[in-house]
CSV table of C-alpha atoms in Angstrom, one decimal:
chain,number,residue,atom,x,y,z
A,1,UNK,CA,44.5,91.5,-38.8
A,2,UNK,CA,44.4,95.0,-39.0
A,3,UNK,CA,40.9,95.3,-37.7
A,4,UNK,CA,42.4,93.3,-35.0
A,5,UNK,CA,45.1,95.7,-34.2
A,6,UNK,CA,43.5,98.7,-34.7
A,7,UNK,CA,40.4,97.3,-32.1
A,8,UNK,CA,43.3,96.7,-29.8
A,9,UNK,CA,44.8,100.4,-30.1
A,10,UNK,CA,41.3,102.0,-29.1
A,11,UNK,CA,40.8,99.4,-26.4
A,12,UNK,CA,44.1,100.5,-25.1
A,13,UNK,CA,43.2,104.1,-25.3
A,14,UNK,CA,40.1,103.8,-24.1
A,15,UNK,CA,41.9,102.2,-20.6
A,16,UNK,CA,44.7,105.1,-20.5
A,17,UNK,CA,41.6,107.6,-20.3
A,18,UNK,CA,39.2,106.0,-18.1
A,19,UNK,CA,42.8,105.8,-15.9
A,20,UNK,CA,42.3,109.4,-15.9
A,21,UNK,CA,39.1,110.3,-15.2
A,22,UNK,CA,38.4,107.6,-13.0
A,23,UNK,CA,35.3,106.0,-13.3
A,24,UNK,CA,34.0,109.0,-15.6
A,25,UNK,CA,32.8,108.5,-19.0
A,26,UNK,CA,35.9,109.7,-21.4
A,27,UNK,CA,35.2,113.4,-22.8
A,28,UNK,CA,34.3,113.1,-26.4
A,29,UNK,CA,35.7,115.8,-29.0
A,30,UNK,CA,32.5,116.3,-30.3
A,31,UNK,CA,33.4,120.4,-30.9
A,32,UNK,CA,36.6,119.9,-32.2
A,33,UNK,CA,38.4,117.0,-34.1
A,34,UNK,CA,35.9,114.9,-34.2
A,35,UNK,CA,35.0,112.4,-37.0
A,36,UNK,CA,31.7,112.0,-36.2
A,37,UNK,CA,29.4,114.0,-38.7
A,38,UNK,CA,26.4,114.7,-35.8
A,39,UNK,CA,27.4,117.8,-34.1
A,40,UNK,CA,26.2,118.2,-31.0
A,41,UNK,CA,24.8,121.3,-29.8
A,42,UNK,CA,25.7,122.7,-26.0
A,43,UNK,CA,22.5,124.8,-25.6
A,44,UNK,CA,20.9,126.1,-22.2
A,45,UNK,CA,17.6,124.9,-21.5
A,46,UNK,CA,14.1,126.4,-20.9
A,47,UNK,CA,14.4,126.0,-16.9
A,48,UNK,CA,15.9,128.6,-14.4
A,49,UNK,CA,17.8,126.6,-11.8
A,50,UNK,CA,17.3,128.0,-8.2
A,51,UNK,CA,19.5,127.2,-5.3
A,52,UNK,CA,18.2,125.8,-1.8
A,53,UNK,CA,18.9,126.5,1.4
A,54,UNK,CA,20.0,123.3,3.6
A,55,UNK,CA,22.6,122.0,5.9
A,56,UNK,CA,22.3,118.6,4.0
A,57,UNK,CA,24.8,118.1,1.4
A,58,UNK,CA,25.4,115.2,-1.2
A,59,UNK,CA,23.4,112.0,-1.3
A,60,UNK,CA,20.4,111.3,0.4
A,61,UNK,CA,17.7,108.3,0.1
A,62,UNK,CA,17.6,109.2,-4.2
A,63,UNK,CA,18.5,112.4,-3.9
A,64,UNK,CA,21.3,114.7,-3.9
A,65,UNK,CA,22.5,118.2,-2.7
A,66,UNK,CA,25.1,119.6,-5.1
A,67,UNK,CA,27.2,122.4,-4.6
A,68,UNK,CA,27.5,124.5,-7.6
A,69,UNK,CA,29.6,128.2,-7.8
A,70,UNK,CA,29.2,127.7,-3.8
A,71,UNK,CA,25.2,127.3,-4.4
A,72,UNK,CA,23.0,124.5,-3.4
A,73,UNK,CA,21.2,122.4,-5.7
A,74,UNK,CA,18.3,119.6,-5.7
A,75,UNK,CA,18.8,116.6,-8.0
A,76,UNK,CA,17.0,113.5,-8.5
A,77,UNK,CA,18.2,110.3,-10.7
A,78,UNK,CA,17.3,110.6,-14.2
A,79,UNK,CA,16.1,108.4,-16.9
A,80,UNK,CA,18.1,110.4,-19.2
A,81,UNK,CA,20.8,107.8,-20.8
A,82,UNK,CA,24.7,108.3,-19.9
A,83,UNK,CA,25.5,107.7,-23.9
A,84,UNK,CA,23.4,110.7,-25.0
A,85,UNK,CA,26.1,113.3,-23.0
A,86,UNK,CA,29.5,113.9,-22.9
A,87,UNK,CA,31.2,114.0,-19.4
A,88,UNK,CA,33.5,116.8,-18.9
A,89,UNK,CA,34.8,118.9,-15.4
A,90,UNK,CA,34.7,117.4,-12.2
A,91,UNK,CA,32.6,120.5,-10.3
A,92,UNK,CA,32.1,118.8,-7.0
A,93,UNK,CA,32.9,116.0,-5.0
A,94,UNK,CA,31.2,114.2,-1.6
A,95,UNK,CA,32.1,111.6,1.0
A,96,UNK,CA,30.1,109.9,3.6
A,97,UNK,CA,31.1,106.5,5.6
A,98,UNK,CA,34.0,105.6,3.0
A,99,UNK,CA,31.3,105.8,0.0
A,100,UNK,CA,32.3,108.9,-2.7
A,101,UNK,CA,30.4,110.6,-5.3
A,102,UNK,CA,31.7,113.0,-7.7
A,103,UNK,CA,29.8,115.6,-9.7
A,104,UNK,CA,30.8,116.1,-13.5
A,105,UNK,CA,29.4,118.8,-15.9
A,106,UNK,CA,28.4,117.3,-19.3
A,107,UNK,CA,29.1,119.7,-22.0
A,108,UNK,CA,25.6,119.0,-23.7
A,109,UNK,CA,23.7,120.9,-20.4
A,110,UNK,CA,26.4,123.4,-19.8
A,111,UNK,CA,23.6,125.4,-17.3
A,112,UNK,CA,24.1,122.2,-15.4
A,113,UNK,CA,19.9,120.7,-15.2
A,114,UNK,CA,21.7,117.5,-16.1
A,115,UNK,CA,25.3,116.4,-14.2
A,116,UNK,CA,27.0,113.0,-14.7
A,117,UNK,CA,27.3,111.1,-10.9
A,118,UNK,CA,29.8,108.7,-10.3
A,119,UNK,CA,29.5,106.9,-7.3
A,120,UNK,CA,32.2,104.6,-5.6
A,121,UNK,CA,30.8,102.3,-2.7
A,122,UNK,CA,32.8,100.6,-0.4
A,123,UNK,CA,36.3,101.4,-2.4
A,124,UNK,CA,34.4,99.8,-5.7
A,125,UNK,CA,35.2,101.4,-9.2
A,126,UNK,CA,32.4,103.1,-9.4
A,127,UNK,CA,28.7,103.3,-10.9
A,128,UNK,CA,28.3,106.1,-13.7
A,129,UNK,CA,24.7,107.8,-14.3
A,130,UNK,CA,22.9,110.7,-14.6
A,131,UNK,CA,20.8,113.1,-12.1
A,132,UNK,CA,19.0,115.8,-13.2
A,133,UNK,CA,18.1,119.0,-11.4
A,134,UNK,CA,14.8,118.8,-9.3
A,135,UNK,CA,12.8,121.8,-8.8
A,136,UNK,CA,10.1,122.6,-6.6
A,137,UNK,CA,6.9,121.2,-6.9
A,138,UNK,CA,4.8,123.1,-4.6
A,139,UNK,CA,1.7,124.8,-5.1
A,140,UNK,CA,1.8,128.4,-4.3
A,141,UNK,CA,-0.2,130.1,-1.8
A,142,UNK,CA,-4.2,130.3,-2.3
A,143,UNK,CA,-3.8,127.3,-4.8
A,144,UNK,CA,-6.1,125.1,-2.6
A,145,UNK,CA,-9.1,127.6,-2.6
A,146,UNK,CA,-8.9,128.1,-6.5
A,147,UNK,CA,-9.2,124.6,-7.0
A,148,UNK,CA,-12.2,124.8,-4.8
A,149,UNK,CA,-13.4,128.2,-6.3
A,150,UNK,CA,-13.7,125.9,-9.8
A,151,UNK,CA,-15.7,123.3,-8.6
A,152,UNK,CA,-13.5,120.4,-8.1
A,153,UNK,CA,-14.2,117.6,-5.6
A,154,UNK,CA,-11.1,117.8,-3.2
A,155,UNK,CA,-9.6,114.7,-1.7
A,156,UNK,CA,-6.9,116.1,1.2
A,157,UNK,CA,-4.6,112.9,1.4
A,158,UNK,CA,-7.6,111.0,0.2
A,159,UNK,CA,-10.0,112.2,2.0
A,160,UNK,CA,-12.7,114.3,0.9
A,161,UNK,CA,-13.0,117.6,2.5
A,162,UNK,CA,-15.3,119.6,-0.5
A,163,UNK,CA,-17.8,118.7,-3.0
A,164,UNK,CA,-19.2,115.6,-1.9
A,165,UNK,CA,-22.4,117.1,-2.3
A,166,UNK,CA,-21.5,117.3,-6.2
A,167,UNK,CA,-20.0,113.6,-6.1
A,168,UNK,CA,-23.4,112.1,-4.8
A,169,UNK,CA,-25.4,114.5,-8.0
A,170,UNK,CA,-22.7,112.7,-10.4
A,171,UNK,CA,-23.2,109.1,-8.5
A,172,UNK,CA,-27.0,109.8,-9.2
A,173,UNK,CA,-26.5,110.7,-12.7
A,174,UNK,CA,-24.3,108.1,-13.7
A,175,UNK,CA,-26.2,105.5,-11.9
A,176,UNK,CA,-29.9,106.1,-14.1
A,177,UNK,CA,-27.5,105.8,-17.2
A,178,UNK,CA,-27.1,109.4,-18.1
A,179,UNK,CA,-24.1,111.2,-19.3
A,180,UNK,CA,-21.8,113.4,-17.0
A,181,UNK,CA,-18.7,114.6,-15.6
A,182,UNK,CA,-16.8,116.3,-13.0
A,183,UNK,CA,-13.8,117.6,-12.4
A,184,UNK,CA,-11.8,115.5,-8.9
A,185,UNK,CA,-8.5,117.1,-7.4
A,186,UNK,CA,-6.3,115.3,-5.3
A,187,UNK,CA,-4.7,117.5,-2.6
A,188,UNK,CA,-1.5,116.4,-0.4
A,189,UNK,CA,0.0,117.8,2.5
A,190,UNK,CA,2.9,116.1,4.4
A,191,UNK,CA,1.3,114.1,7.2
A,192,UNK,CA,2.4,111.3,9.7
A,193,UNK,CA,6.5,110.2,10.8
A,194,UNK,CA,9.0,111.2,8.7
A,195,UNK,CA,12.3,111.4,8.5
A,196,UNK,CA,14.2,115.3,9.0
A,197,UNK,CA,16.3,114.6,6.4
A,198,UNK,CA,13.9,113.8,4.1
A,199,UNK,CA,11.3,116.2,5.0
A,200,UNK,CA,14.1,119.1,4.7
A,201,UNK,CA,14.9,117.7,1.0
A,202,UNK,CA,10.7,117.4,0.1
A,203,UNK,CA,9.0,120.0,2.1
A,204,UNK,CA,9.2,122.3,-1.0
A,205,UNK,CA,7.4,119.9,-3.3
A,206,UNK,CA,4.1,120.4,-0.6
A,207,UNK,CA,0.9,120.8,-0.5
A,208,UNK,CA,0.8,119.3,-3.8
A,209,UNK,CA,-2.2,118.5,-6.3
A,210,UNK,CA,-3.3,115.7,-8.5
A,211,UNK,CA,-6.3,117.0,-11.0
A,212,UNK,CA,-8.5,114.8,-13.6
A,213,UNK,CA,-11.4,115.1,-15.3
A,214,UNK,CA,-13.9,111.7,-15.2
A,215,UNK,CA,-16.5,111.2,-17.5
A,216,UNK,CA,-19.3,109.0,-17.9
A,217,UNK,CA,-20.4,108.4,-22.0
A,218,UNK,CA,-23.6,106.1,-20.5
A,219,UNK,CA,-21.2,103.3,-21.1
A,220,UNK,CA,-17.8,103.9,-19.8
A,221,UNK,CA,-15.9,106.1,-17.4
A,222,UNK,CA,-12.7,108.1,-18.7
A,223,UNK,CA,-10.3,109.2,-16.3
A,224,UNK,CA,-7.9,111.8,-17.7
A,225,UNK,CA,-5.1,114.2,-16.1
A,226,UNK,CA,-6.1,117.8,-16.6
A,227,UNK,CA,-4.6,121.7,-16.2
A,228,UNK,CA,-5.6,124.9,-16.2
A,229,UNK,CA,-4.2,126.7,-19.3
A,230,UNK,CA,-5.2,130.3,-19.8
A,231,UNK,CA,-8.0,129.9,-17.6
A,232,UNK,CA,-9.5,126.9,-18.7
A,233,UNK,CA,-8.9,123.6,-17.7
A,234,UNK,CA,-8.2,121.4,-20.7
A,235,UNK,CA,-6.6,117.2,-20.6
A,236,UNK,CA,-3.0,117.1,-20.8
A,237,UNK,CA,-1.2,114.6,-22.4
A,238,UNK,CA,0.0,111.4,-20.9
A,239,UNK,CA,2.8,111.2,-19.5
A,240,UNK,CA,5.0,108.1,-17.7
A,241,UNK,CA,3.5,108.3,-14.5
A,242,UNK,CA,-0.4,109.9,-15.7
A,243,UNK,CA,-2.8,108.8,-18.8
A,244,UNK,CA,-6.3,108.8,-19.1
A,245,UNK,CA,-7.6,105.5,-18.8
A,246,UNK,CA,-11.4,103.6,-19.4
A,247,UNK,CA,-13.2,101.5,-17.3
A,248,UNK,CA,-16.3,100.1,-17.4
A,249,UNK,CA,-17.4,100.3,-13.6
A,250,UNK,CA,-17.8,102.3,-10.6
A,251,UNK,CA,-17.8,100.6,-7.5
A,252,UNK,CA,-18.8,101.7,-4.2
A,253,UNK,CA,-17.0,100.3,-1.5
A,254,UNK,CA,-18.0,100.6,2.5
A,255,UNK,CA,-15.9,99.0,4.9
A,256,UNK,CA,-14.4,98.6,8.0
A,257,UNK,CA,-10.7,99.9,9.0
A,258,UNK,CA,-8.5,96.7,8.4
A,259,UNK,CA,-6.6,96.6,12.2
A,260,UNK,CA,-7.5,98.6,15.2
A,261,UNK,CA,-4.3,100.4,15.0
A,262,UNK,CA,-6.1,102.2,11.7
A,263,UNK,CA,-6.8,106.1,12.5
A,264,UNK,CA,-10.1,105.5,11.1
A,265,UNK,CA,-13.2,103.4,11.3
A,266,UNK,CA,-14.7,102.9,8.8
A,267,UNK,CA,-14.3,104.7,4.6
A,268,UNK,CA,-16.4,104.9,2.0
A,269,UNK,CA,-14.5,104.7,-1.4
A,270,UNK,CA,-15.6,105.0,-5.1
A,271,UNK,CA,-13.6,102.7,-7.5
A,272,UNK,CA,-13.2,102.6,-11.2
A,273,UNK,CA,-12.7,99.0,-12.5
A,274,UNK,CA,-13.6,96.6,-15.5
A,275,UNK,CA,-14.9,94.1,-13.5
A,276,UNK,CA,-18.3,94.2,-11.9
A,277,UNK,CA,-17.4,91.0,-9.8
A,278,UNK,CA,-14.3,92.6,-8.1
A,279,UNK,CA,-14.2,93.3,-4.2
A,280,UNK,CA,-12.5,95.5,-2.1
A,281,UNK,CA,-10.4,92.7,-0.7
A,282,UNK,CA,-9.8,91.8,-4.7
A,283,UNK,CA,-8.2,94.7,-4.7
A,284,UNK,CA,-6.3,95.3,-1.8
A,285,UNK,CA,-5.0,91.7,-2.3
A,286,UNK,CA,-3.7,92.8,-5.5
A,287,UNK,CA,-2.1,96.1,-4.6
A,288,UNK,CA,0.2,94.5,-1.6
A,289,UNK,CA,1.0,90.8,-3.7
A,290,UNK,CA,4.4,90.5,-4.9
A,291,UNK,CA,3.4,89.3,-8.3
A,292,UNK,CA,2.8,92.0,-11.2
A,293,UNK,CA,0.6,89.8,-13.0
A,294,UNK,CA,-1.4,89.9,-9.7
A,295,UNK,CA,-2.5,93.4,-9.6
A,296,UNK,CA,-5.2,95.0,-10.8
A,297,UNK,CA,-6.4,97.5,-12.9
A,298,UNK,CA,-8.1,100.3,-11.2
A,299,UNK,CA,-8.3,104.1,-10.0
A,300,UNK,CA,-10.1,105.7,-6.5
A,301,UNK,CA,-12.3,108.4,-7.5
A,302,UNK,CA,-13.9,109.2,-4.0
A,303,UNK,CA,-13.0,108.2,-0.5
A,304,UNK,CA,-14.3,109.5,2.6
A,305,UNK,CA,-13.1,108.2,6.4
A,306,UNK,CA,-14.5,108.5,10.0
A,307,UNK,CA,-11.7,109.0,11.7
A,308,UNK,CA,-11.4,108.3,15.7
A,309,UNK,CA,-12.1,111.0,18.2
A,310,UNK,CA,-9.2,113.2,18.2
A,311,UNK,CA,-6.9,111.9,15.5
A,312,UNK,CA,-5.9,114.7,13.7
A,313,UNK,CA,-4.9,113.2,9.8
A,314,UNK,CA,-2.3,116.1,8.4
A,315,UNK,CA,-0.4,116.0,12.0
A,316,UNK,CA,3.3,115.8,10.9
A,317,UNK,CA,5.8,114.0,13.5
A,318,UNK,CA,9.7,114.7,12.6
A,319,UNK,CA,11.8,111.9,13.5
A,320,UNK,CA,16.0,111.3,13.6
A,321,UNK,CA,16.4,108.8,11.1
A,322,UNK,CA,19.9,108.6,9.6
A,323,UNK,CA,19.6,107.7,6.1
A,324,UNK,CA,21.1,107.9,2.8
């Protein structure tokens, strides 16, 4: 019974302070009377936060405009799990068609690279998680012509626009059976309709690049994510979104554009993939199906298009999309 009682008392405690900080996770004591023995420890991190200039504010399509000491910030939702912080001052708050968010520091990040967002839609109680502070992910200027000065193949939104002349000696090579590699950078620019809003919220993460190292053993082909480190370019380490990955083939695809409305006619793509039997419509089938037992393994290396008489490929069109 008095497990009972006491489960009751905290229960109602717990209600008289989410009462008072709305739908924000209650503030733990973690720095004073607290009878937890793990002390956490409120340290800044290693990244230098810089504000934005922007008319947009608060939410917008996954991302959100904060306003911090009368400064404008860049988050993005984070993986980062609500239990591992402890929500403490409200530091901002936003409204748009009857939906709310509020912005809480957590006492864990007290530079503010992770906030606590609590999100009320259509008058609900609210949805608690965290967003973490999004900086730019630009290239700087002249970053294009080193990647070509050191001897990459460049794909500019997937098409290539230097060192095919090096991709057909590795095709060549790999094809009689002999060892190589070479180094492949995919380059992206914004290009085709978007949205303002969202092109004022991504334009700094542009041009952007992609770089990998692929390597044929006489066997099998390794695709791994690479940087330049005090002037040499070495493989990084995986991460959630890039790993180096084997596959047995190369396949070289030629084909025709899919619909007339295309921009091109015709591409000519190089594919990793660990079936010999696999065609370009295998593929494609697999990448648009619904089902994620359906798709298949596999990675563009190379791809080349003949685009129509002039259709210029990086053109950018702004549109006025509301969004949020």
């Amino acid at each position: 019974m008095r497990k009972l009682e006491k489960a009751m008392v905290t229960v109602m405690l717990l209600l008289i302070v989410i009462f008072a900080y709305g739908c924000a996770k209650p503030e733990n004591t973690n720095d004073t009377g607290n009878t937890d023995k793990t002390v956490k420890a409120y340290a800044k991190s290693d990244i230098e936060m810089v504000p934005i200039e922007t008319e947009l504010d608060g939410a917008h399509n996954g991302m959100y405009v904060v306003t911090i000491d009368g400064k404008k910030y860049r988050y993005r939702m984070s993986s980062k799990r609500i239990d591992d912080v402890t929500v403490s001052e409200k530091i901002y708050s936003w409204a748009n068609k009857g939906n709310i968010y509020d912005f809480y520091e957590v006492k864990e990040y007290p530079d503010h690279v992770y906030i606590w967002c609590c999100e009320h839609r259509d008058g609900t109680d609210g949805t608690d998680y965290l967003i973490e502070y999004a900086p730019s992910e630009g290239l700087p200027e002249g970053a294009l012509e080193e990647i070509i000065n050191d001897g990459f193949v460049v794909m500019k939104n997937g098409h290539v626009i230097e060192g095919e002349d090096k991709w057909l000696e590795f095709v060549e090579k790999t094809g009689a059976g002999t060892s190589a590699e070479i180094k492949i950078a995919h380059y992206y620019v914004i290009s085709g309709k978007m949205a303002k809003n969202l092109y004022e919220l991504t334009k700094m993460d542009y041009p952007n690049a992609y770089l990998h190292l692929l390597k044929y053993d006489g066997n099998n082909y390794t695709l791994s994510p690479i940087k330049k480190e005090n002037g040499e370019y070495i493989i990084r380490p995986d991460d959630e979104y890039d790993r180096a990955e084997t596959f047995k083939y190369m396949k070289h695809y030629t084909e025709k554009a899919p619909s007339a409305t295309a921009l091109y006619t015709t591409f000519d793509k190089y594919v990793l993939v660990d079936d010999a039997a696999i065609t370009w419509d295998d593929i494609w089938n697999s990448t648009i199906s619904s089902s994620h037992e359906a798709r298949l393994k596999y990675a563009e290396v190379f791809n080349k298009y003949e685009y129509k008489d002039g259709v210029d490929p990086y053109e950018l069109t702004l549109v006025d999309i509301g969004f949020q």
